[in-house]
Short mmCIF file of C-alpha atoms in Angstrom, two decimals:
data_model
loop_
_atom_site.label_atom_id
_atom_site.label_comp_id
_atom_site.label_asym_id
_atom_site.label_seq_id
_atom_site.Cartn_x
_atom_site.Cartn_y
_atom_site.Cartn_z
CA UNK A 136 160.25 64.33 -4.57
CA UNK A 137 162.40 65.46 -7.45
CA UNK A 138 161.78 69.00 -7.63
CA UNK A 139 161.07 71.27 -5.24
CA UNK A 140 159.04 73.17 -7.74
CA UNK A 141 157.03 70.76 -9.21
CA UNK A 142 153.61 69.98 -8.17
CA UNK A 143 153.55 66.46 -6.07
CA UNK A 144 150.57 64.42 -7.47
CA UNK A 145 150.04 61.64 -5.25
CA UNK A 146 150.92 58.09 -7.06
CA UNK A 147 151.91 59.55 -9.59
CA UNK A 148 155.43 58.16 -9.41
CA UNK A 149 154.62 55.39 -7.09
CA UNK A 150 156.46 52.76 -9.81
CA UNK A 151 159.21 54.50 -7.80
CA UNK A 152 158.29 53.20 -4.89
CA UNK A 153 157.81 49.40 -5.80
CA UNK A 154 159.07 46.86 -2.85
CA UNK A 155 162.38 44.96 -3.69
CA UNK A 156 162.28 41.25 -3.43
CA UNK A 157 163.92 39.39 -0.64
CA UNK A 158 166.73 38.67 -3.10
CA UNK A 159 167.41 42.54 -3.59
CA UNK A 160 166.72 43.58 0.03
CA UNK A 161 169.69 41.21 0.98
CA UNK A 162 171.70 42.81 -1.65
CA UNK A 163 170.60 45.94 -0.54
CA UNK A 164 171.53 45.01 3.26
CA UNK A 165 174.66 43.82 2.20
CA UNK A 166 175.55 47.02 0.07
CA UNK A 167 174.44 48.69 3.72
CA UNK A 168 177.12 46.76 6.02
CA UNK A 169 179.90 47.06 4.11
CA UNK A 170 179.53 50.95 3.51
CA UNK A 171 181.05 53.65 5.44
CA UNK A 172 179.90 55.21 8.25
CA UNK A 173 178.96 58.10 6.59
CA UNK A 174 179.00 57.26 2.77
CA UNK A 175 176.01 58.01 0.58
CA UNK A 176 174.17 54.43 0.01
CA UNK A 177 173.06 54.14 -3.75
CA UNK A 178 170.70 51.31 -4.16
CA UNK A 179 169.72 51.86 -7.63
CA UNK A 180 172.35 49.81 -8.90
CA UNK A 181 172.16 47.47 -6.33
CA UNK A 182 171.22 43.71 -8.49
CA UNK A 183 169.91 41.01 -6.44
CA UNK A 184 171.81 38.73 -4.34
CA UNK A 185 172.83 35.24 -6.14
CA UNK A 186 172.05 31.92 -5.06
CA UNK A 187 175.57 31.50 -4.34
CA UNK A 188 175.42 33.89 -1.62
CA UNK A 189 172.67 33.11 -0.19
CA UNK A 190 174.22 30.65 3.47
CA UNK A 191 175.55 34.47 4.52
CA UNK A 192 171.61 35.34 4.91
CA UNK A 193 168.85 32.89 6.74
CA UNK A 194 166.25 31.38 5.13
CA UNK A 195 162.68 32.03 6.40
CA UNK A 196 159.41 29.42 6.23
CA UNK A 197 157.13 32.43 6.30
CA UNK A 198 156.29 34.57 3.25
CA UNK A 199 157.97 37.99 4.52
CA UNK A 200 159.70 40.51 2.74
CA UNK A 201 163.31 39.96 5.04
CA UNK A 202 167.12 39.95 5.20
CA UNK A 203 168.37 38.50 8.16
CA UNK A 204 172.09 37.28 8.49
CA UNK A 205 172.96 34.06 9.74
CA UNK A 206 174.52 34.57 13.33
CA UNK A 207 178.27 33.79 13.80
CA UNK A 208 178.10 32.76 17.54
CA UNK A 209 174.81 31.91 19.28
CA UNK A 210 172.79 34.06 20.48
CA UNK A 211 172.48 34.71 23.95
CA UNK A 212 168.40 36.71 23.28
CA UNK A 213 166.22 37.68 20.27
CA UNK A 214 165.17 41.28 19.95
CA UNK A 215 162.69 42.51 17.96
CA UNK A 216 162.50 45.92 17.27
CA UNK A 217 159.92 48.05 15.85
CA UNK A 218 161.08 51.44 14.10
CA UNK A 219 157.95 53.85 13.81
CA UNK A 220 157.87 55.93 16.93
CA UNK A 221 160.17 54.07 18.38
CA UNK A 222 163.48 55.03 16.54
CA UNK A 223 162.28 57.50 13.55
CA UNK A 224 159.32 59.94 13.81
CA UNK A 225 156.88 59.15 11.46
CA UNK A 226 153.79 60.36 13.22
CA UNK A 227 155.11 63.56 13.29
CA UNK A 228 156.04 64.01 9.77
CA UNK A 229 152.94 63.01 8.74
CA UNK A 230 151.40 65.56 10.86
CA UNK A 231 153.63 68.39 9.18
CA UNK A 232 152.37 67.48 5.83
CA UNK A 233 148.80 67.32 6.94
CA UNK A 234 147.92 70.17 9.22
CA UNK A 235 148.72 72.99 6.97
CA UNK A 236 146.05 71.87 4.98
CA UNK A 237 142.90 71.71 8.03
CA UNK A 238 143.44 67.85 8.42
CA UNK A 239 142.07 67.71 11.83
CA UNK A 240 144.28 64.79 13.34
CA UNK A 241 144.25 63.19 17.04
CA UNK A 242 147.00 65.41 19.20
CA UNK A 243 150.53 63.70 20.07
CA UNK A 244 150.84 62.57 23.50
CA UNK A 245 153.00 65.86 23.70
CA UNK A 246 150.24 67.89 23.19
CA UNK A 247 151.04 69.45 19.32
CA UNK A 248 151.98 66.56 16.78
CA UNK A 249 149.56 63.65 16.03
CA UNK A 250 150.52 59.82 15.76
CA UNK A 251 150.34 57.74 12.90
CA UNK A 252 148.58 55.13 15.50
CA UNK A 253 145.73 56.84 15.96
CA UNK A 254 145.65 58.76 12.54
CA UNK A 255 144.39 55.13 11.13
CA UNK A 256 142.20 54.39 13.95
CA UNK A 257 140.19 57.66 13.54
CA UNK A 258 136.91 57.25 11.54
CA UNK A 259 136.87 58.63 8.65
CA UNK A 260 141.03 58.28 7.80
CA UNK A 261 140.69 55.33 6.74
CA UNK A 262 139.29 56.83 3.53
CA UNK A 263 142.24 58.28 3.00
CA UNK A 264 145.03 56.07 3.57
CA UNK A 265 146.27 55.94 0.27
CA UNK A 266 147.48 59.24 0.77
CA UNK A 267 149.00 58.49 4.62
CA UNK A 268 150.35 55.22 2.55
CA UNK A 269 151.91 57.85 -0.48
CA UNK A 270 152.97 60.12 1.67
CA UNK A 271 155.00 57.66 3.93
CA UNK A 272 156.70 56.80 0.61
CA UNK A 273 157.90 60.16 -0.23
CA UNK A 274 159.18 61.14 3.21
CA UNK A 275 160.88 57.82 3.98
CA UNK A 276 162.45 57.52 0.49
CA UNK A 277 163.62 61.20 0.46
CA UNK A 278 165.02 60.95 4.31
CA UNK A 279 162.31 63.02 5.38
CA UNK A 280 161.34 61.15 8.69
CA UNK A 281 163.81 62.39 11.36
CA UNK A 282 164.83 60.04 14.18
CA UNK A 283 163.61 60.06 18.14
CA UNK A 284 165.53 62.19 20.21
CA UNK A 285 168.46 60.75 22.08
CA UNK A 286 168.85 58.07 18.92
CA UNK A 287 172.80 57.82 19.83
CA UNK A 288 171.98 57.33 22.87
CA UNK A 289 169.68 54.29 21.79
CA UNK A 290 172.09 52.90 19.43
CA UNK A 291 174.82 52.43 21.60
CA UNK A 292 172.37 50.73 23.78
CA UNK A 293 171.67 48.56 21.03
CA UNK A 294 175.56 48.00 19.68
CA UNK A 295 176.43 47.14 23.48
CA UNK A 296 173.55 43.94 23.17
CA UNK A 297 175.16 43.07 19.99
CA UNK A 298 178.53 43.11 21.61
CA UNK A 299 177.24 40.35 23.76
CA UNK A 300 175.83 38.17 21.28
CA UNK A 301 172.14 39.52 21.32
CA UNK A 302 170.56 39.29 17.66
CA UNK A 303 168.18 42.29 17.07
CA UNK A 304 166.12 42.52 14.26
CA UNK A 305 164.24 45.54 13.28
CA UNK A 306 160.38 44.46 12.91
CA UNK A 307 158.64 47.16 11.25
CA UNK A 308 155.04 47.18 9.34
CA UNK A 309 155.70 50.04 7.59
CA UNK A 310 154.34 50.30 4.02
CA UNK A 311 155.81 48.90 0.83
CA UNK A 312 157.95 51.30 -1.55
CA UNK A 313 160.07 52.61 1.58
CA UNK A 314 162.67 49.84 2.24
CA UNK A 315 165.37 51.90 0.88
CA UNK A 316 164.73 54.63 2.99
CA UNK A 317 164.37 52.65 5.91
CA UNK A 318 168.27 51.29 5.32
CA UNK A 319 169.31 54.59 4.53
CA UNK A 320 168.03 55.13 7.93
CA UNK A 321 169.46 52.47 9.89
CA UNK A 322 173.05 53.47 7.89
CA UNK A 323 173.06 56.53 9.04
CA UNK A 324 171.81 56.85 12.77
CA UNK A 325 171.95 52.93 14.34
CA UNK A 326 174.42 52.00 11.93
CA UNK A 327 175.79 48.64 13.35
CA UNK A 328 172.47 48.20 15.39
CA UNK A 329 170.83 45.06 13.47
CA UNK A 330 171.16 41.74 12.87
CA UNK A 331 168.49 42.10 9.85
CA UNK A 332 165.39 43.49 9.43
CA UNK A 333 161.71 42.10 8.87
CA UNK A 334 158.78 44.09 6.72
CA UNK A 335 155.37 41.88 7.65
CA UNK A 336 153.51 44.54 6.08
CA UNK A 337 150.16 43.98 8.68
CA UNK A 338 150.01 47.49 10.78
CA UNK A 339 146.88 46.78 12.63
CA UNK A 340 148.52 42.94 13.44
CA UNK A 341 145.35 41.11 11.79
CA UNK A 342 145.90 37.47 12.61
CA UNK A 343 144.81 36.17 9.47
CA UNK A 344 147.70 38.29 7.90
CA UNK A 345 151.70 37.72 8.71
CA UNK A 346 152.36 39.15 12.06
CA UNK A 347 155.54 40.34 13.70
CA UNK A 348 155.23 37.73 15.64
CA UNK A 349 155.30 35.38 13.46
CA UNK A 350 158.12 37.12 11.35
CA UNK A 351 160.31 36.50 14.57
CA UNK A 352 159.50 32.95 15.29
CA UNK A 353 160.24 32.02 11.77
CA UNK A 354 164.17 33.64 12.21
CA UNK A 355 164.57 31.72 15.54
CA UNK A 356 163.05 28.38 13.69
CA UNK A 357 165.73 29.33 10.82
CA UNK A 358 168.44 29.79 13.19
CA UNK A 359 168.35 26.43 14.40
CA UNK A 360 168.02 24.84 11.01
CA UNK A 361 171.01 27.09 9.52
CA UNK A 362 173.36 26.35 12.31
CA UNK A 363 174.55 24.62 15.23
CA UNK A 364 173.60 27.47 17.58
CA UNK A 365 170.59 26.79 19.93
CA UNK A 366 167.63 29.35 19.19
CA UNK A 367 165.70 28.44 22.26
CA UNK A 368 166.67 31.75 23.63
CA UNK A 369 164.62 34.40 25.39
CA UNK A 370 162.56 36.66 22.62
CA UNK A 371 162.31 40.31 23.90
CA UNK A 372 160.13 42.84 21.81
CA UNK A 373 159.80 45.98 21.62
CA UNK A 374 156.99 47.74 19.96
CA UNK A 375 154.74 51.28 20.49
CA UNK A 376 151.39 49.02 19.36
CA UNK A 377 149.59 47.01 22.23
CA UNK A 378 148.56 44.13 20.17
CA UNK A 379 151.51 43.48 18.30
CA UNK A 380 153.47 42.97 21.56
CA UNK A 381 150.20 41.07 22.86
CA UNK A 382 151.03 38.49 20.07
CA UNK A 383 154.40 38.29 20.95
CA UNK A 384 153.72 37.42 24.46
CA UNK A 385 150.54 35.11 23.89
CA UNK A 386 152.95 32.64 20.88
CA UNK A 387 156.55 32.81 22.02
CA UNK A 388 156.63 33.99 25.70
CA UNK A 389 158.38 37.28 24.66
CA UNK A 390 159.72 39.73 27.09
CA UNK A 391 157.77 43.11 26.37
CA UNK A 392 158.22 46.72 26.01
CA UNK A 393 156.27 49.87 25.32
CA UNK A 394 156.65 53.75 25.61
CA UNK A 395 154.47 55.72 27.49
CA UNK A 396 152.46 57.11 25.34
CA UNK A 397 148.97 57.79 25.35
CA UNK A 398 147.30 54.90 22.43
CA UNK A 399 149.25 52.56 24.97
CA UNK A 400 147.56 53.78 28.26
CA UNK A 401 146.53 50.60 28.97
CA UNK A 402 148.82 47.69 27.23
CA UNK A 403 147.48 44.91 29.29
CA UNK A 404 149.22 42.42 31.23
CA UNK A 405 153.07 40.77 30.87
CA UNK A 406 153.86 44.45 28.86
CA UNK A 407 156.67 46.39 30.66
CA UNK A 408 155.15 50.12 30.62
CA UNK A 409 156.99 52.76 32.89
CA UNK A 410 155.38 55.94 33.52
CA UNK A 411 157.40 59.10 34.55
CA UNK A 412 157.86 59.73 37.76
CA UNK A 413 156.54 63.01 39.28
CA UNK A 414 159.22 65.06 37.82
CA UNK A 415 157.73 65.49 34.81
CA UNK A 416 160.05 64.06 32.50
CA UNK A 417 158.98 65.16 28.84
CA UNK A 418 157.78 62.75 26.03
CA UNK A 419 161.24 62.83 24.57
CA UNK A 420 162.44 60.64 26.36
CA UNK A 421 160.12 57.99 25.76
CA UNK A 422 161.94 55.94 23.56
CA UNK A 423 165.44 56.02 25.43
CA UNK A 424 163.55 55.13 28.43
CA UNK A 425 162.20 52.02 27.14
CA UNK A 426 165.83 51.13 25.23
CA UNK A 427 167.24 51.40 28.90
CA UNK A 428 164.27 49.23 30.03
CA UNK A 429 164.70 46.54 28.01
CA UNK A 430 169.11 46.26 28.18
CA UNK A 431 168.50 46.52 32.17
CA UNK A 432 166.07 43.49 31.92
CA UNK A 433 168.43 41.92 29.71
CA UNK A 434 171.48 42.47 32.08
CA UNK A 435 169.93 41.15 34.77
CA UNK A 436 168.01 38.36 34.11
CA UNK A 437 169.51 36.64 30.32
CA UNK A 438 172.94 38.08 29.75
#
């Protein structure tokens, strides 16, 4: 949003919000790693990546949007990582946007912000996704969509896994148009965090569609062909949405984790859910919960 007193007309910029090819997104990733901690990251004169630099990234069978370096020791697990209510809150900035206005949306677990989950998955929305879809643009691409609390707390969890050789990709199914607000996110709050990042594009995990499972399998299958590093590692996933993490299981024996929240009540089985305990604990803390989940299980049983 340029101006904070113009009138927003929804799509009526949205040729500023066109995806980047795979070519640019590794440019783009690159421009990311090699920027300071707390540099501003301009991506608008960011060209694509040449064929001569392509070995630094790997090269995936499957048609997905990506940019995914090539590891420099084996990896000792695969995480994926999903983004939307897990590390940034888009749910609830959704909800900001749309309440004022009598958009009567499904309640947050937490009792006063809705979820993007169920947003889709209540009748009627669906009409109306092209605005959810718009209005995802505009808040991720002007760094609108703040992140989960305790994020630091998260992303050292996540920097300590790196430090022992675990490659962590973020796996998100986010909309088109926002991938350079999603690295200007990663930059500045789990900055060091990733390996690379994946953009299947299929929210509702449709099977006849690319899947985030099948985004991951095709960076373990490239691993092995780009290097001499065994890939036959233990995949561990973590993901907010049941049936992506269902997938995950059911095609490459993934380790899985969800928050508790309340679309998840029942993931099924071979999904790690923890409830709080009778304290009470508040929503919050959802997300670090299941980041201290998943580098316990790691810890104990793969590293």
């Amino acid at each position: 949003m340029s101006n904070s007193n113009e009138l927003w007309v929804p799509s009526s910029s949205r040729e500023e919000f066109s995806p980047p090819s795979t070519h640019e997104l590794m440019a783009m990733w690159t421009t990311m790693q090699v920027a300071g901690p707390n540099s501003k990251l301009d991506f608008d004169t960011v060209e694509a990546v040449d064929s001569g630099h392509h070995d630094s990234f790997l090269h995936l069978n499957e048609t997905v949007l990506n940019a995914c370096q090539v590891p420099k020791k084996a990896p000792s697990a695969i995480v994926s990582m999903d983004m939307c209510e897990m590390l940034r809150r888009t749910g609830e900035s959704l909800g900001l946007v749309f309440n004022p206005y009598g958009v009567d949306l499904p309640a947050h677990p937490s009792g006063d912000r809705p979820s993007y989950d169920s947003m889709l998955d209540e009748k009627g929305l669906e009409d109306i996704k092209w605005w959810v879809d718009t209005l995802v643009q505009e808040l991720a691409d002007s760094n609108s969509i703040p992140p989960v609390d305790y994020i630091n707390d998260i992303a050292n969890i996540f920097r300590d896994l790196r430090s022992k050789d675990v490659y962590i990709v973020a796996n998100t199914s986010i909309v088109g148009g926002t991938e350079k607000g999603t690295l200007r996110f990663i930059h500045k709050y789990m900055n060091g965090c990733f390996d690379g990042i994946l953009f299947p594009r299929n929210y509702m995990a449709d099977e006849n569609q690319m899947t985030k499972a099948r985004a991951i399998a095709s960076v373990q299958q490239a691993i092995e062909m780009q290097t001499n590093f065994s890939a036959n590692v233990p995949i561990y996933a973590v993901d907010d949405t049941p049936k992506h993490l269902q997938q995950m299981h059911q095609k490459l024996g993934a380790v899985c984790f969800t928050p508790p929240y309340s679309w998840n009540s029942n993931p099924g089985p071979n999904i790690h859910r923890d409830d709080y305990d009778s304290n009470g604990l508040p929503f919050e803390l959802g997300p670090l919960l299941t980041a201290q989940a998943l580098h316990r299980h790691l810890l104990e049983n793969t590293l």
